[in-house]
Coordinates of N, CA and C in Angstrom, one line a residue:
M1 N 0.8 -1.2 0.0 CA 0.0 0.0 0.0 C 0.9 1.2 0.0
R2 N 0.6 2.2 -0.8 CA 1.3 3.4 -0.9 C 0.8 4.4 0.2
Y3 N 1.7 5.1 0.7 CA 1.4 6.1 1.7 C 1.8 7.4 1.2
V4 N 1.0 8.4 1.6 CA 1.3 9.8 1.3 C 1.8 10.3 2.6
L5 N 3.0 10.7 2.7 CA 3.5 11.3 4.0 C 3.3 12.8 4.0
I6 N 2.7 13.2 5.0 CA 2.5 14.6 5.2 C 3.5 15.2 6.2
L7 N 4.3 16.1 5.8 CA 5.2 16.8 6.8 C 4.6 18.1 7.0
L8 N 4.3 18.4 8.2 CA 3.6 19.7 8.5 C 4.5 20.7 9.1
A9 N 4.6 21.9 8.5 CA 5.3 23.0 9.0 C 4.3 24.1 9.1
L10 N 3.8 24.3 10.3 CA 2.7 25.2 10.5 C 3.1 26.5 11.2
S11 N 2.7 27.6 10.7 CA 2.8 28.9 11.4 C 1.5 29.2 11.9
I12 N 1.4 29.3 13.2 CA 0.1 29.6 13.9 C 0.1 31.0 14.4
F13 N -0.9 31.8 14.0 CA -1.0 33.1 14.5 C -2.3 33.3 15.3
N14 N -3.1 32.3 15.4 CA -4.4 32.4 16.0 C -4.6 31.1 16.8
A15 N -5.2 31.2 18.0 CA -5.4 30.1 18.9 C -6.7 29.3 18.5
F16 N -7.4 29.7 17.5 CA -8.6 29.0 17.1 C -8.5 28.5 15.7
P17 N -9.3 27.5 15.4 CA -9.3 27.0 14.0 C -9.6 28.0 13.0
V18 N -8.9 28.0 11.9 CA -9.1 29.0 10.8 C -9.6 28.3 9.6
A19 N -9.6 27.0 9.5 CA -10.1 26.4 8.3 C -11.6 26.5 8.3
S20 N -12.2 26.6 7.1 CA -13.6 26.7 6.9 C -14.2 25.3 7.0
V21 N -15.4 25.2 7.5 CA -16.1 23.9 7.7 C -17.4 24.0 6.9
D22 N -17.7 23.1 6.0 CA -18.9 23.1 5.3 C -20.0 22.5 6.2
A23 N -21.2 23.1 6.0 CA -22.4 22.6 6.8 C -22.6 21.1 6.6
N24 N -22.2 20.5 5.5 CA -22.5 19.1 5.3 C -21.4 18.2 5.8
D25 N -20.3 18.8 6.3 CA -19.2 18.0 6.7 C -19.5 17.2 8.0
A26 N -19.1 16.0 8.1 CA -19.2 15.2 9.4 C -18.1 15.8 10.3
I27 N -18.5 16.2 11.5 CA -17.5 16.7 12.4 C -17.3 15.7 13.5
I28 N -16.1 15.2 13.7 CA -15.7 14.2 14.7 C -14.9 15.0 15.7
D29 N -15.4 14.9 17.0 CA -14.7 15.5 18.1 C -13.8 14.5 18.8
A30 N -12.5 14.7 18.6 CA -11.5 13.7 19.1 C -11.6 13.5 20.6
G31 N -12.1 14.6 21.3 CA -12.2 14.5 22.8 C -13.2 13.5 23.2
Q32 N -14.1 13.0 22.3 CA -15.1 12.0 22.7 C -14.6 10.5 22.5
F33 N -13.3 10.4 22.1 CA -12.7 9.1 21.8 C -11.5 8.8 22.7
D34 N -11.2 7.5 22.9 CA -10.1 7.1 23.7 C -8.7 7.4 23.2
S35 N -8.6 7.6 21.8 CA -7.4 7.9 21.2 C -7.6 8.8 20.0
L36 N -6.6 9.4 19.5 CA -6.7 10.2 18.2 C -6.9 9.2 17.1
Q37 N -6.4 8.0 17.1 CA -6.6 7.0 16.0 C -8.0 6.6 16.0
A38 N -8.6 6.4 17.2 CA -10.0 5.9 17.3 C -10.9 7.0 16.7
A39 N -10.6 8.3 16.9 CA -11.3 9.4 16.4 C -11.2 9.4 14.8
A40 N -9.9 9.2 14.4 CA -9.7 9.2 12.9 C -10.4 8.1 12.2
N41 N -10.5 7.0 12.9 CA -11.2 5.8 12.3 C -12.7 6.1 12.2
A42 N -13.2 7.1 13.0 CA -14.7 7.4 13.0 C -15.0 8.3 11.8
I43 N -14.1 8.9 11.1 CA -14.3 9.7 10.0 C -15.0 8.9 8.9
P44 N -16.2 9.3 8.4 CA -16.9 8.5 7.4 C -16.1 8.5 6.1
Q45 N -16.3 7.5 5.2 CA -15.6 7.4 3.9 C -15.7 8.6 3.1
S46 N -16.8 9.3 3.2 CA -17.0 10.6 2.5 C -16.2 11.7 2.9
G47 N -15.5 11.5 4.1 CA -14.6 12.6 4.6 C -15.3 13.4 5.7
G48 N -14.7 14.4 6.1 CA -15.2 15.3 7.2 C -14.1 16.1 7.9
V49 N -14.4 16.4 9.1 CA -13.5 17.3 9.9 C -13.2 16.5 11.2
L50 N -12.0 16.4 11.5 CA -11.5 15.8 12.8 C -11.0 17.0 13.6
R51 N -11.8 17.3 14.7 CA -11.4 18.4 15.6 C -10.7 17.8 16.8
I52 N -9.5 18.4 17.0 CA -8.7 17.9 18.1 C -8.7 19.0 19.2
P53 N -9.2 18.8 20.4 CA -9.3 19.9 21.4 C -7.9 20.2 21.9
P54 N -7.8 21.3 22.7 CA -6.6 21.7 23.3 C -6.1 20.5 24.2
G55 N -4.8 20.3 24.2 CA -4.2 19.3 25.1 C -2.9 18.8 24.5
N56 N -2.2 18.0 25.2 CA -1.0 17.3 24.8 C -1.3 15.9 24.5
Y57 N -1.0 15.4 23.3 CA -1.4 14.1 22.9 C -0.1 13.4 22.5
E58 N 0.3 12.4 23.3 CA 1.5 11.6 22.9 C 1.1 10.4 22.1
I59 N 1.8 10.2 21.0 CA 1.5 9.0 20.2 C 2.7 8.2 19.9
N60 N 2.6 6.9 19.8 CA 3.7 6.0 19.5 C 3.6 5.4 18.1
E61 N 2.5 5.6 17.4 CA 2.3 5.1 16.1 C 1.7 6.3 15.3
P62 N 1.9 6.3 14.0 CA 1.3 7.4 13.2 C -0.2 7.4 13.3
I63 N -0.8 8.6 13.2 CA -2.2 8.7 13.1 C -2.5 8.5 11.6
R64 N -3.3 7.5 11.3 CA -3.6 7.2 10.0 C -5.0 7.7 9.5
I65 N -5.0 8.5 8.5 CA -6.2 9.1 8.0 C -6.5 8.3 6.7
K66 N -7.6 7.6 6.6 CA -7.8 6.7 5.5 C -9.0 7.2 4.6
T67 N -9.2 8.5 4.7 CA -10.3 9.1 3.9 C -9.8 10.3 3.2
G68 N -10.4 10.6 2.0 CA -10.1 11.9 1.4 C -11.1 13.0 1.9
D69 N -11.0 14.2 1.4 CA -11.8 15.3 1.8 C -11.9 15.4 3.3
T70 N -10.8 15.4 3.9 CA -10.7 15.4 5.4 C -9.9 16.6 5.9
Q71 N -10.4 17.3 6.9 CA -9.6 18.3 7.5 C -9.3 17.9 9.0
I72 N -8.1 18.2 9.5 CA -7.8 17.9 10.8 C -7.5 19.3 11.4
I73 N -8.3 19.7 12.4 CA -8.3 21.0 13.0 C -8.0 21.0 14.5
G74 N -7.0 21.7 14.9 CA -6.7 21.8 16.3 C -7.1 23.2 16.8
F75 N -6.6 23.6 18.0 CA -6.8 24.9 18.6 C -5.5 25.6 18.8
G76 N -4.8 25.8 17.7 CA -3.5 26.5 17.7 C -2.5 25.9 18.5
T77 N -1.7 26.7 19.2 CA -0.6 26.2 20.0 C -1.1 25.4 21.2
A78 N -2.4 25.4 21.5 CA -2.9 24.7 22.6 C -3.1 23.2 22.3
T79 N -3.0 22.8 21.0 CA -3.2 21.4 20.6 C -1.8 21.0 20.1
N80 N -1.2 20.0 21.0 CA 0.1 19.5 20.7 C 0.1 18.0 20.5
I81 N 0.6 17.6 19.4 CA 0.7 16.1 19.1 C 2.2 15.9 19.2
V82 N 2.6 15.0 20.2 CA 4.0 14.7 20.4 C 4.3 13.3 19.9
N83 N 5.1 13.1 18.9 CA 5.4 11.9 18.3 C 6.5 11.2 19.1
K84 N 6.2 10.2 19.9 CA 7.1 9.5 20.7 C 7.7 8.2 20.0
N85 N 7.4 8.1 18.8 CA 7.9 6.9 18.0 C 9.4 7.0 17.8
E86 N 10.1 5.9 18.1 CA 11.5 5.9 18.0 C 12.0 5.1 16.8
E87 N 11.1 4.7 15.9 CA 11.4 4.0 14.7 C 11.5 4.9 13.5
G88 N 11.3 6.2 13.7 CA 11.4 7.2 12.6 C 10.1 7.3 11.8
L89 N 9.0 6.8 12.3 CA 7.7 6.9 11.6 C 7.2 8.3 11.8
P90 N 6.4 8.8 10.8 CA 5.8 10.1 10.9 C 4.7 10.2 11.9
A91 N 4.3 11.3 12.3 CA 3.2 11.5 13.3 C 1.8 11.3 12.5
L92 N 1.8 11.7 11.3 CA 0.5 11.7 10.5 C 0.8 11.0 9.1
L93 N -0.1 10.1 8.8 CA -0.1 9.4 7.5 C -1.5 9.6 6.9
I94 N -1.5 10.0 5.6 CA -2.7 10.0 4.8 C -2.6 8.9 3.9
E95 N -3.5 7.9 4.0 CA -3.4 6.7 3.2 C -4.8 6.3 2.8
N96 N -5.0 6.3 1.5 CA -6.3 5.9 0.9 C -6.2 4.5 0.4
P97 N -7.0 3.6 1.0 CA -7.0 2.2 0.5 C -7.4 2.1 -1.0
A98 N -8.1 3.0 -1.5 CA -8.5 3.0 -3.0 C -7.3 3.0 -3.9
Y99 N -6.1 3.5 -3.4 CA -5.0 3.7 -4.2 C -3.9 2.7 -3.9
A100 N -4.2 1.6 -3.2 CA -3.2 0.5 -2.9 C -2.7 0.0 -4.2
G101 N -1.3 0.0 -4.3 CA -0.7 -0.5 -5.5 C -0.7 0.4 -6.7
Q102 N -1.2 1.6 -6.5 CA -1.3 2.5 -7.6 C -0.6 3.8 -7.3
S103 N -0.4 4.6 -8.3 CA 0.2 6.0 -8.0 C -0.9 6.8 -7.3
T104 N -0.4 7.5 -6.2 CA -1.4 8.3 -5.5 C -1.5 9.6 -6.2
P105 N -2.7 10.1 -6.4 CA -2.9 11.4 -7.0 C -2.2 12.5 -6.2
S106 N -1.8 13.6 -6.9 CA -1.1 14.7 -6.2 C -2.0 15.5 -5.3
K107 N -3.3 15.4 -5.6 CA -4.3 16.2 -4.8 C -5.2 15.2 -4.2
I108 N -5.1 15.1 -2.8 CA -5.9 14.1 -2.2 C -7.0 14.7 -1.3
G109 N -7.1 16.0 -1.2 CA -8.1 16.7 -0.5 C -8.1 16.5 1.0
C110 N -6.9 16.5 1.6 CA -6.8 16.5 3.1 C -5.9 17.6 3.5
G111 N -6.1 18.1 4.7 CA -5.3 19.2 5.3 C -5.4 19.2 6.8
A112 N -4.4 19.9 7.4 CA -4.4 20.1 8.8 C -4.1 21.5 9.1
S113 N -4.7 22.0 10.2 CA -4.4 23.4 10.5 C -4.6 23.6 12.0
A114 N -4.0 24.7 12.5 CA -4.1 25.1 13.9 C -3.8 24.1 14.9
L115 N -2.6 23.4 14.7 CA -2.1 22.4 15.6 C -0.6 22.3 15.5
K116 N 0.0 21.8 16.5 CA 1.5 21.7 16.5 C 1.8 20.2 16.6
I117 N 2.7 19.7 15.7 CA 3.2 18.4 15.8 C 4.7 18.4 16.0
C118 N 5.2 17.7 17.0 CA 6.6 17.7 17.2 C 7.1 16.3 17.6
G119 N 8.4 16.1 17.5 CA 8.9 14.8 17.9 C 9.4 14.0 16.7

């Protein structure tokens, strides 16, 4: 399966989400799940918005987003994802099963804003 690796370099000027959300988007509140991955798994196949509330989130495995048309929105510098993985894996992977064994299109319709990823 091919993976699209997203390296995020974000400049945050506002503590609140700045991405626009369409009224038809499914909105998943990560605060209602046991882990960020469980919240990511709840995103419907049609895509949507994964909102990550303020806090420090330590992860040992990449957060895998398996849908297109998906936004990941935090709350500026108050949302910190700390990658504790020691195997060199990224904090965030966008992987669409529909493209397994194929070239991944250059535009996949996913994005992240108003959060900090380190480690």
